[in-house]
Coordinates of C-alpha atoms in Angstrom, one line a residue:
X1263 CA 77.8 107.0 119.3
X1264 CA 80.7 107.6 116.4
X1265 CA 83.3 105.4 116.6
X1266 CA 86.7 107.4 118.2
X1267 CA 90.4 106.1 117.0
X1268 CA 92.2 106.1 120.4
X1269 CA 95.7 107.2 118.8
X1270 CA 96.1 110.5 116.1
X1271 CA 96.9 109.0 112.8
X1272 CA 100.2 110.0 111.6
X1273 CA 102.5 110.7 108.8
X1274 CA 105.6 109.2 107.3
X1275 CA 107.5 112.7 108.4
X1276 CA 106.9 111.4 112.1
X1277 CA 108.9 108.5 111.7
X1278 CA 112.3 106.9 111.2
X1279 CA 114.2 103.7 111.1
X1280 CA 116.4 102.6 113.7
X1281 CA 119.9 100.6 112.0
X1282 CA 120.6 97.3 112.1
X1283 CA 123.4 95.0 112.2
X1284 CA 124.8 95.5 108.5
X1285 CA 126.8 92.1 107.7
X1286 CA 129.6 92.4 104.7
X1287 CA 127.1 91.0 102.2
X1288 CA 124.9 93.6 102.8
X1289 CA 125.8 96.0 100.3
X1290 CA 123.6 98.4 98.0
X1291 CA 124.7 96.2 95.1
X1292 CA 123.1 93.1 96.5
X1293 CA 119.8 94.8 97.3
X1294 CA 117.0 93.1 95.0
X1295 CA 113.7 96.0 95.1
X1296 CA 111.9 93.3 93.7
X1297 CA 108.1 93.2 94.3
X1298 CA 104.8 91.5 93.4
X1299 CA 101.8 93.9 91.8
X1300 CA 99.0 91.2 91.8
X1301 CA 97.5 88.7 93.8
X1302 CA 98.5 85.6 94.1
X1303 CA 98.1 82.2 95.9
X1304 CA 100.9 80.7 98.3
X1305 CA 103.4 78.8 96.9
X1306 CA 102.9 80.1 93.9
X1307 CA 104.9 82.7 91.7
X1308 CA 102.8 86.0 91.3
X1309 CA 101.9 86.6 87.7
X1310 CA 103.2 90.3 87.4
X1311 CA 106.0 91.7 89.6
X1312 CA 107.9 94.8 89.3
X1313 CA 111.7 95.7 90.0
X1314 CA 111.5 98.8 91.5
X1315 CA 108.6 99.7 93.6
X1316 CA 107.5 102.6 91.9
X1317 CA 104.1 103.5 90.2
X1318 CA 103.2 106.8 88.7
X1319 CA 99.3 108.1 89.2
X1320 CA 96.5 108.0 87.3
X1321 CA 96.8 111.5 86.3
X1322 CA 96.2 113.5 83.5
X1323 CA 99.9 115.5 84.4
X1324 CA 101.1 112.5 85.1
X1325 CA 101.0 109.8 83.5
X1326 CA 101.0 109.0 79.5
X1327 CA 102.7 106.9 76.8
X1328 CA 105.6 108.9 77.6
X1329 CA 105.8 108.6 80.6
X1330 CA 105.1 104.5 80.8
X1331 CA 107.7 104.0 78.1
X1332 CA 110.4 105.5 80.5
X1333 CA 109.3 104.3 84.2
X1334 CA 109.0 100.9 82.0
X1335 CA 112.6 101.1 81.8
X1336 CA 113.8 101.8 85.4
X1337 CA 111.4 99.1 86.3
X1338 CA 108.2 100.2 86.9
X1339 CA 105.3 100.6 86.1
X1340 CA 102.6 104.1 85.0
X1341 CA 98.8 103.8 85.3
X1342 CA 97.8 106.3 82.1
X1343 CA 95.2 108.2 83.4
X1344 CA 91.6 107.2 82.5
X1345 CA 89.8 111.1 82.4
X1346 CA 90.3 110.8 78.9
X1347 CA 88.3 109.4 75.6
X1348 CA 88.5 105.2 75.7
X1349 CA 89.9 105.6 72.0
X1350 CA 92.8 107.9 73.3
X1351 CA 93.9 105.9 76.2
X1352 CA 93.9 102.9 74.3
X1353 CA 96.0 104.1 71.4
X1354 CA 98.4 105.4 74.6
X1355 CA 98.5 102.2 75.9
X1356 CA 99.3 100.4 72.2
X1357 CA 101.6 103.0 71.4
X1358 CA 104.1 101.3 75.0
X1359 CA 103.0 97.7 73.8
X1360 CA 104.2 98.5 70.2
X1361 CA 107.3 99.9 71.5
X1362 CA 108.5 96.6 72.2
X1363 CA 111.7 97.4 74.2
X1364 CA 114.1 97.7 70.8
X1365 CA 112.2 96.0 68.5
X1366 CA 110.4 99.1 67.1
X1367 CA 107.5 99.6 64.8
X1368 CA 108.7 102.1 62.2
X1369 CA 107.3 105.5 62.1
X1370 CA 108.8 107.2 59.2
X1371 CA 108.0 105.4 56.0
X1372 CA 107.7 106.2 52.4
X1373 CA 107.0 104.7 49.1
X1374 CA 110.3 104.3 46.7
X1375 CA 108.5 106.2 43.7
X1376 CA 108.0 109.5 45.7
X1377 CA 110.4 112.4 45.2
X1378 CA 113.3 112.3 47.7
X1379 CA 112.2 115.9 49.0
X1380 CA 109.3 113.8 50.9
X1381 CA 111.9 111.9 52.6
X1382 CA 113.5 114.7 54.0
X1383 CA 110.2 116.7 55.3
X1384 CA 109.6 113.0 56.9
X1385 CA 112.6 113.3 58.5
X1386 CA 112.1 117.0 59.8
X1387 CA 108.7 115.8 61.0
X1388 CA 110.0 112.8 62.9
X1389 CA 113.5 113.9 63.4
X1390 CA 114.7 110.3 62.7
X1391 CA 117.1 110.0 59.9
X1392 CA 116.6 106.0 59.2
X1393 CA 113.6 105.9 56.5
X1394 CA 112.2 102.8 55.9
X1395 CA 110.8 102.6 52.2
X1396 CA 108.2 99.8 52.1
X1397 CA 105.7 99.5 48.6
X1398 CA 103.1 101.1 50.0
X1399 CA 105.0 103.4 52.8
X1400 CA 103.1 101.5 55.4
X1401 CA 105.1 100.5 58.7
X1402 CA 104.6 96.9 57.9
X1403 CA 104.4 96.9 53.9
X1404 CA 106.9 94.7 51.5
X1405 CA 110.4 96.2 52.4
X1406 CA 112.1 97.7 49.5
X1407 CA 115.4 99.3 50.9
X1408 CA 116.2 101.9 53.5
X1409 CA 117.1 105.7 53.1
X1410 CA 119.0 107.8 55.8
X1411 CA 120.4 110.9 55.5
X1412 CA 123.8 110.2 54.8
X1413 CA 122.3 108.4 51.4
X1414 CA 121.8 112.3 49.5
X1415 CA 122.8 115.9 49.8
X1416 CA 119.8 117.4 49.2
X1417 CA 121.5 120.4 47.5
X1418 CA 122.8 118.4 45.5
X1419 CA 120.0 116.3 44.1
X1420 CA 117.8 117.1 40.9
X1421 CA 114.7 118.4 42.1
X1422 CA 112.8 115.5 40.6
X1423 CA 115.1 112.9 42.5
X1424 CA 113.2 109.8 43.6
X1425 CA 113.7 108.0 47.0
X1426 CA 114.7 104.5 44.9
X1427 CA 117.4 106.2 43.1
X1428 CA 119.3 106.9 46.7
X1429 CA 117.9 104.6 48.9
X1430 CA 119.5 101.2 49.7
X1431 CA 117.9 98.3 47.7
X1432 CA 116.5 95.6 49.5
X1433 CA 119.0 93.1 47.4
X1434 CA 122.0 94.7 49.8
X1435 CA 120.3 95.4 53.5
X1436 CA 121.2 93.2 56.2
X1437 CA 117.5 91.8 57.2
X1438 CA 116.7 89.7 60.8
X1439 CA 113.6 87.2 60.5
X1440 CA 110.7 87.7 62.3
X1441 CA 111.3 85.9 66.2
X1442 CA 114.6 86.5 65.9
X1443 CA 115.8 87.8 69.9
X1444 CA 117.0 91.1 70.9
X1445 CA 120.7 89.9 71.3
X1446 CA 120.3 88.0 68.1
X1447 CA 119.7 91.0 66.3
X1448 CA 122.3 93.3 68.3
X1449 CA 124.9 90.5 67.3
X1450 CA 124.0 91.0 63.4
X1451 CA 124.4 95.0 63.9
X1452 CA 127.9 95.0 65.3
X1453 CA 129.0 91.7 63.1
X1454 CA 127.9 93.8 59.9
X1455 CA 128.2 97.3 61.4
X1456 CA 124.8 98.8 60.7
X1457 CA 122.9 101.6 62.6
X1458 CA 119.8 99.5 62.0
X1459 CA 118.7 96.5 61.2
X1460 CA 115.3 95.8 59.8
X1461 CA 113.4 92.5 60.6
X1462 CA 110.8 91.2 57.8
X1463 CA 108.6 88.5 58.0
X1464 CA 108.3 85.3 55.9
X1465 CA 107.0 87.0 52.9
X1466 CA 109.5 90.0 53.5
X1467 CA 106.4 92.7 54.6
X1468 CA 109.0 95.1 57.7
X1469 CA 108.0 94.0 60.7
X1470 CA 110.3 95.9 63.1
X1471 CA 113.5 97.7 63.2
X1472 CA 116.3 97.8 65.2
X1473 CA 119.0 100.8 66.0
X1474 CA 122.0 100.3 67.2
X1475 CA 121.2 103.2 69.6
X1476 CA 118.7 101.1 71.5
X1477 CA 121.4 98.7 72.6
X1478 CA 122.9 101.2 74.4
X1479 CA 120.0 102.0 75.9
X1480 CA 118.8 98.5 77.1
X1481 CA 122.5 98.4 79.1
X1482 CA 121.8 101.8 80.9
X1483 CA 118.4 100.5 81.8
X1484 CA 119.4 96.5 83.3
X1485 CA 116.1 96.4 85.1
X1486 CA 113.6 97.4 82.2
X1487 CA 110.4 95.9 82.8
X1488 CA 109.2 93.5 80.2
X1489 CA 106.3 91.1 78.9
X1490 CA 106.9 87.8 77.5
X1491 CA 107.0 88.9 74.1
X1492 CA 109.8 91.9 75.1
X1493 CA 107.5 94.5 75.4
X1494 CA 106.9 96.9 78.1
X1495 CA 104.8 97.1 80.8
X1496 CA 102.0 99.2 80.9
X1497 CA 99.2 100.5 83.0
X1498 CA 95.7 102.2 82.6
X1499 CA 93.5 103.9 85.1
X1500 CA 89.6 103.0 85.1
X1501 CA 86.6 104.0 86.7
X1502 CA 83.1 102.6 87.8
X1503 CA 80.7 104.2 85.1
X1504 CA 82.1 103.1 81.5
X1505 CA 84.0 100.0 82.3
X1506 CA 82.2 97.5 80.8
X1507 CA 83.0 99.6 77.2
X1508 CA 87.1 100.8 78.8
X1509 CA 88.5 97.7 80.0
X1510 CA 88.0 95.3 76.5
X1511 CA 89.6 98.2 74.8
X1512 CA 92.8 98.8 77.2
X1513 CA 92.7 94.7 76.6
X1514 CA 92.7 95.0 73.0
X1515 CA 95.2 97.6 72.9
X1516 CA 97.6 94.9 75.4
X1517 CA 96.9 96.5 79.0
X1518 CA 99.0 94.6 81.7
X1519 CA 97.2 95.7 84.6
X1520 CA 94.7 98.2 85.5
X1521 CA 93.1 100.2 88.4
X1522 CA 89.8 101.1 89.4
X1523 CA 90.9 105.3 90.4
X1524 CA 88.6 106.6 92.7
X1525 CA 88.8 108.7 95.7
X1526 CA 87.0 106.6 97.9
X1527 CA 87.5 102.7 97.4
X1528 CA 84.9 101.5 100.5
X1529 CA 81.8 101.3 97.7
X1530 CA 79.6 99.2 95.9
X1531 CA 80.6 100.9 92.7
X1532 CA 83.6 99.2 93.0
X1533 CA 82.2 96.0 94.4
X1534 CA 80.3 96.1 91.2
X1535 CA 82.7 97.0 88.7
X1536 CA 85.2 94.1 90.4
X1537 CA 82.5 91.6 90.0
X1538 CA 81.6 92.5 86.6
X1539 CA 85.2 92.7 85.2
X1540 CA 86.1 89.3 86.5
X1541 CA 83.4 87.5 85.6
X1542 CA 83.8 89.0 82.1
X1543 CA 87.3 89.0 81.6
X1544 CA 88.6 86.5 84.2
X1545 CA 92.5 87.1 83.5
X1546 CA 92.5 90.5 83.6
X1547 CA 94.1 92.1 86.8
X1548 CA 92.9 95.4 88.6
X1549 CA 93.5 96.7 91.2
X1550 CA 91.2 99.2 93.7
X1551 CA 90.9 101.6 96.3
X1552 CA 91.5 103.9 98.0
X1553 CA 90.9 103.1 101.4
X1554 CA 92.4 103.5 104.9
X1555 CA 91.8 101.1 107.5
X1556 CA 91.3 97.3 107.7
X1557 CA 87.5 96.8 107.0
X1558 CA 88.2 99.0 103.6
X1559 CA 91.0 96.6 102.7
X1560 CA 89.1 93.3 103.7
X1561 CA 85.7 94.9 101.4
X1562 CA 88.1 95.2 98.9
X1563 CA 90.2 92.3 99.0
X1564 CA 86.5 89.7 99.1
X1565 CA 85.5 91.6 95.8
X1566 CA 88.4 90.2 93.9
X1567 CA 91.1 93.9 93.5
X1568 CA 94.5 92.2 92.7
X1569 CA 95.8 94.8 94.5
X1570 CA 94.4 97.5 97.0
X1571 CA 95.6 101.6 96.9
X1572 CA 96.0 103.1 100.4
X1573 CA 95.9 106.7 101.1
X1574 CA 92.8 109.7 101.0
X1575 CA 93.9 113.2 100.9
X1576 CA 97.8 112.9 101.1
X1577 CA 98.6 114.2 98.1
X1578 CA 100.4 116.8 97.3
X1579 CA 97.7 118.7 95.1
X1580 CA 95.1 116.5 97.3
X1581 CA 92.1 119.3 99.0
X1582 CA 89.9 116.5 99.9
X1583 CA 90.8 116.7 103.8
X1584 CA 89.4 120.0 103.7
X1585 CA 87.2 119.9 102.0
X1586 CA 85.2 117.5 103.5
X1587 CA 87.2 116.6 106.5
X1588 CA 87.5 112.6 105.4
X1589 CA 91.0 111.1 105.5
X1590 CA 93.9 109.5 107.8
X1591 CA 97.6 110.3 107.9
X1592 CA 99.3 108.2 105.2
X1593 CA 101.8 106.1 107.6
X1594 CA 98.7 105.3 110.1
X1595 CA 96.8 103.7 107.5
X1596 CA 99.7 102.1 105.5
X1597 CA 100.8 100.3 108.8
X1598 CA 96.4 98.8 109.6
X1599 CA 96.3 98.0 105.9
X1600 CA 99.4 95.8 105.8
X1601 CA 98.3 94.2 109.2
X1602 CA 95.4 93.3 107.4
X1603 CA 96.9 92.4 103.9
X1604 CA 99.0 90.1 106.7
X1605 CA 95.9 88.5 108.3
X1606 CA 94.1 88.3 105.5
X1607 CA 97.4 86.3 103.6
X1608 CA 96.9 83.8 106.8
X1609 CA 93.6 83.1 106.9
X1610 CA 92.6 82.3 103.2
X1611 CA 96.5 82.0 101.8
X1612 CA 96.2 84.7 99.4
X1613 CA 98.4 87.6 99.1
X1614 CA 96.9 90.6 97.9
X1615 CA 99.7 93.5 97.7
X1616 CA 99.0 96.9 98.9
X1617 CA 100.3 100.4 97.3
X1618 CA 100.6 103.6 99.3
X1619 CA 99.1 106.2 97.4
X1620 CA 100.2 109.8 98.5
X1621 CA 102.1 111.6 101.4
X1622 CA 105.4 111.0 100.0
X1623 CA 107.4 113.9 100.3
X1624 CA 110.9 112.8 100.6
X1625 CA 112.9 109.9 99.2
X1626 CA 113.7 108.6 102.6
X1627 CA 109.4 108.2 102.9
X1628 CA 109.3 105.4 100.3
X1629 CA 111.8 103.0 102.2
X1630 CA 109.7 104.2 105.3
X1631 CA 106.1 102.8 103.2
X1632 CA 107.7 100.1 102.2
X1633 CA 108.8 99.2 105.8
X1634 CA 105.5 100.0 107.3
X1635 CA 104.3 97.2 104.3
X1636 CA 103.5 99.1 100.9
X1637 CA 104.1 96.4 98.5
X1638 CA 104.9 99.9 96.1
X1639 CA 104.0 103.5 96.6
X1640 CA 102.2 105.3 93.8
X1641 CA 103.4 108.9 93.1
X1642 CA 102.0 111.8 91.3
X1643 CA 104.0 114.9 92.4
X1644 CA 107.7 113.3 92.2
X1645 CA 106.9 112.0 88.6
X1646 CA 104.9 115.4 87.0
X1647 CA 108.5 117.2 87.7
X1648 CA 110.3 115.4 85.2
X1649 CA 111.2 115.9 81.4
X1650 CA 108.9 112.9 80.5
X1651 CA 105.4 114.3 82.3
X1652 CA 103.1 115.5 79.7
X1653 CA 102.7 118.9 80.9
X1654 CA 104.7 122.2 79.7
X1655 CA 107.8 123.6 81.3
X1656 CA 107.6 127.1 82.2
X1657 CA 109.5 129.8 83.4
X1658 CA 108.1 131.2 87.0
X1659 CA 109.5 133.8 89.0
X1660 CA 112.7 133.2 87.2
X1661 CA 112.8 128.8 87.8
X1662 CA 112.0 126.3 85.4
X1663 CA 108.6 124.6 86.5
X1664 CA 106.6 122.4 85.4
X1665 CA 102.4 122.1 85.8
X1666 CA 100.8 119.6 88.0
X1667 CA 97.1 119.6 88.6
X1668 CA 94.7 117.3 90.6
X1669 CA 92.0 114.9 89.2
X1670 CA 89.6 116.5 91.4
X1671 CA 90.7 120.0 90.2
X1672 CA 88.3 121.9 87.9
X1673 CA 90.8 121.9 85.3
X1674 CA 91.1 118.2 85.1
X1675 CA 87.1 117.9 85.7
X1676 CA 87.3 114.2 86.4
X1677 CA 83.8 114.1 87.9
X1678 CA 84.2 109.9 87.8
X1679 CA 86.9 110.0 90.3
X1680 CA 84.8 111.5 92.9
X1681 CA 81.6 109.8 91.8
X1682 CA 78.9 109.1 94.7
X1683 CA 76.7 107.3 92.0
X1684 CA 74.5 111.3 91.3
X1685 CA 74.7 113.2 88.5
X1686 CA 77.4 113.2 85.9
X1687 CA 79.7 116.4 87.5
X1688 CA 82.2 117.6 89.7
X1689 CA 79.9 119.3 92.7
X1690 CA 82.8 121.0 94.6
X1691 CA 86.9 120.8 93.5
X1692 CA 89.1 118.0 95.6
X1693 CA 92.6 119.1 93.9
X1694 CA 94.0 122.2 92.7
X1695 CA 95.7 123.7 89.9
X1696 CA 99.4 124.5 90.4
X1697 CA 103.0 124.0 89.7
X1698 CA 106.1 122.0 90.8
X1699 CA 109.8 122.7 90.3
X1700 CA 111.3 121.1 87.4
X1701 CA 114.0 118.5 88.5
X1702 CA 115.2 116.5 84.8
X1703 CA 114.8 113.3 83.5
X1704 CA 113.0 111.0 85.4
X1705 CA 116.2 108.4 84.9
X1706 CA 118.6 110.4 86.5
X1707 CA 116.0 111.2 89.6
X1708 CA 114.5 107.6 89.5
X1709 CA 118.0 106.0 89.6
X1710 CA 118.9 108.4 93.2
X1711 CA 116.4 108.0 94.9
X1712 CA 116.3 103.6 94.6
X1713 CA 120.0 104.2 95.3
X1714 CA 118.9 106.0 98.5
X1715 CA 116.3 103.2 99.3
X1716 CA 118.6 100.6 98.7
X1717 CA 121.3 102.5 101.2
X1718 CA 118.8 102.5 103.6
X1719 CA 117.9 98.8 103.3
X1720 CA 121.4 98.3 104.1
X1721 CA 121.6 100.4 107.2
X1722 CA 118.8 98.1 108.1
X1723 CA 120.4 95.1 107.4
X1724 CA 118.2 93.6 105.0
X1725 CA 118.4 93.1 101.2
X1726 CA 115.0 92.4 100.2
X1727 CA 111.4 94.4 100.6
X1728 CA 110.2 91.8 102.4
X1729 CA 113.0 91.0 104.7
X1730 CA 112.5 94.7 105.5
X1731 CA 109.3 94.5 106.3
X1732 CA 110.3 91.5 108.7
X1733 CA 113.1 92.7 110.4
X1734 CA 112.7 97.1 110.6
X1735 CA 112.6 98.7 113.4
X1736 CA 110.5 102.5 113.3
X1737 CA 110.6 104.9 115.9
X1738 CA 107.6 107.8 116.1
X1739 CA 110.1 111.0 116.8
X1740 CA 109.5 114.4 118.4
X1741 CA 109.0 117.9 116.6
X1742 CA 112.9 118.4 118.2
X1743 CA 113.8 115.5 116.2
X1744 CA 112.7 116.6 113.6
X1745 CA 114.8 120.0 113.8
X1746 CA 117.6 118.2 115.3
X1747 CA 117.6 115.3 111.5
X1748 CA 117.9 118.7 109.6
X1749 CA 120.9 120.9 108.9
X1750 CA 121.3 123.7 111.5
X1751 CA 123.0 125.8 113.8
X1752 CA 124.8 126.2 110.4
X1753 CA 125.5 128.5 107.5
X1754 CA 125.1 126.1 104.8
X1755 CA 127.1 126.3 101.5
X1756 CA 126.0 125.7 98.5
X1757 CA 126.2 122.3 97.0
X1758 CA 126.0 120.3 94.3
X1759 CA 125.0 116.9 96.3
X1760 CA 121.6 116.3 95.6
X1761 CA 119.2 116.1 98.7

């Protein structure tokens, strides 16, 4: 006889927190969102945390270069989707390493012997004004001087003007040496007042360059998340059929941590691929899932994931419920897995961190996963409305929009994402094809809805995830509840608060 689950399973819109005491150092200024993305042993410091708990999907609308580079600086971390070619992922994934968190790799360069009106299509291409001018216009060529635009006046310029007759010789730039630190540099651009400062190597071949811009940057982001060698952190979704050719390219192109993305975690697919990338690369960390109980988390965890996803058929663009009637509500199986993540951290003294993948509809539903004991949530629908998503804004009925489709939608025809180990297609979609409203830059939106989570926290009483996890207390609530937490009874105005 099938097994019967006594209680419904439910969702993260059925629940709320309950306050608690709130001392005077509990303040939303003291809240630390701080949180571990890998396994690790007790006692021991995990090898990769983030500091916010915020992933965005493996999804073709989702998640890019783009994208990494600017969840990267809020503190977290973006899984570039894998239902692309393993040479274009990997050149998305060098592209964040490369960007180096203000030490950047120069993109518009030219050689000092061609005519100046190359310098200034190079500049309409790239739209940046600072031209490096290296011997053989190579990014990391012998430096020769810098151009910018306020070097010429195109109009009035001979029309066989050369770039080293207006550039900036080498003999009078201000250079930084290679291994030189980020506030080392900025301290050489406000000392000598540059825009930019170039920094050569030993044999003076341009290494990087630094812009005066990015400093201001790197103070509106405090909780950027970096490597050891200043570069941000990036993430790449895999799956279980051409891993053994993905993963030492992701490596190659500097990968920090990856994810087996699959609709269904409970397999040996992944049991395989798990073994197979450990045992050939044993320091590289992936994660797995996605499952929904206990015995899918436990499968998982035995196999080796560094971390496990939680969550089938809560997504937003998410069909797979029913279509085939397989699934659990998201805050059911968030609340078993982290039971089990708990047990599991007892028994053997490894903690293996779990990420709640889907049903987050609200803001208010991250600090409710992360109470139930998500490690991080991973989002696809809250991150495809922002500026840095890869898809196109449109206008629709009149509103700005943006487009947001599933993996398992035709469109995206990720086949390997719902792969039962047949043949090589999508049988039947899992996701549609649709569109969300535009809401900005994902800075602005990021930066609301921590400050919301870290409110919360302090209603709560606690200033760390983990103290939350201790000490919240959730309460299931009623359909009247529901009504009740809402405006109403009201003729609201409109506002300029955002919900």
């Amino acid at each position: 006889m099938a097994y019967f689950f006594e209680e419904p399973s439910h969702t993260f819109a059925e629940y709320l927190l309950v306050p608690g005491y709130t001392s005077a150092e509990c303040i939303p200024a003291s809240v630390s969102l701080k949180t571990p993305v890998v396994r690790y042993k007790k006692g021991e410091e995990c090898p990769l945390t983030m500091n916010i708990p915020l992933v965005s999907a493996v999804m073709q609308s989702v998640s890019d270069d783009r994208m990494a580079i600017a969840l990267a600086k809020e503190g977290g971390i973006s899984f570039i989707y894998g239902s692309q070619t393993i040479e274009n992922q990997a050149a998305m994934v060098a592209r964040v390493k490369s960007y180096k968190a203000g030490f950047v790799t120069s993109d518009s360069n030219i050689k000092p012997d061609q005519p100046l009106t190359d310098a200034v299509a190079l500049k309409e291409k790239t739209g940046h004004s600072t031209i490096a001018v290296t011997e053989d216009g190579t990014a990391n060529g012998k430096l020769c001087g810098i151009i910018t635009s306020r070097d010429y006046r195109i109009n009035h310029t001979p029309s066989d003007a050369k770039v080293k007759d207006y550039m900036t010789p080498f003999a009078n730039l201000v250079t930084g040496q290679d291994g030189i630190t980020l506030s080392e540099a900025n301290e050489l651009i406000w000392n000598h007042k540059l825009n930019s400062l170039p920094i050569i190597d030993k044999n003076g071949n341009l290494k990087y360059m630094v812009f005066r811009k990015d400093y201001a940057s790197h103070q509106e982001h405090p909780l950027e998340l970096l490597d050891e060698k200043h570069r941000y952190i990036v993430g790449a979704g895999i799956n279980t059929r051409d891993y053994m050719d993905r993963v030492p390219a992701l490596l190659a192109a500097g990968v920090d941590v990856m994810t087996l993305d699959s609709s269904e975690g409970f397999t040996e697919w992944q049991r395989r691929a798990l073994h197979d990338i450990h045992e050939k690369w044993p320091n590289a960390k992936v994660g797995a899932g996605n499952v929904v109980d206990a015995e899918g988390f436990n499968f998982l965890a035995e196999a080796g994931a560094d971390f496990v996803k939680i969550g089938i058929g809560g997504g937003s663009i998410c069909i797979t419920r029913e279509q085939k009637g397989i699934g659990r509500g998201q805050a059911t199986a968030t609340i078993e897995v982290a039971k089990a993540r708990d047990e599991y951290f007892k028994k053997t003294g490894i903690y293996v961190p779990i990420c709640s993948d889907g049903g987050i509809v609200h803001d208010y539903h991250m600090t409710l996963a992360l109470a139930m004991g998500a490690d991080f949530c991973m989002l696809g629908r809250y991150f495809a409305r922002f500026d840095e998503s890869p898809t196109n804004k449109l206008i629709v009925n009149g509103s700005y929009v943006k487009e947001y489709w599933g993996e398992g939608s035709n469109r995206a025809r990720n086949w390997q994402r719902y792969d039962m180990g047949g043949a090589s297609k999508l049988s039947f979609e899992e996701g549609v094809d649709s569109y969300v409203p535009y809401a900005g830059s994902l800075h602005d939106n990021v930066t609301m809805s921590m400050s919301k989570v870290r409110h919360t926290m302090c209603n709560c009483g606690v200033l760390t995830i983990p103290e939350l996890q201790e000490k919240a207390k959730i309460t299931l609530v009623s359909q009247a509840s529901l009504t009740e937490g809402s405006a109403h009874d009201v003729i609201v105005k409109t506002t300029s608060i955002q919900s």
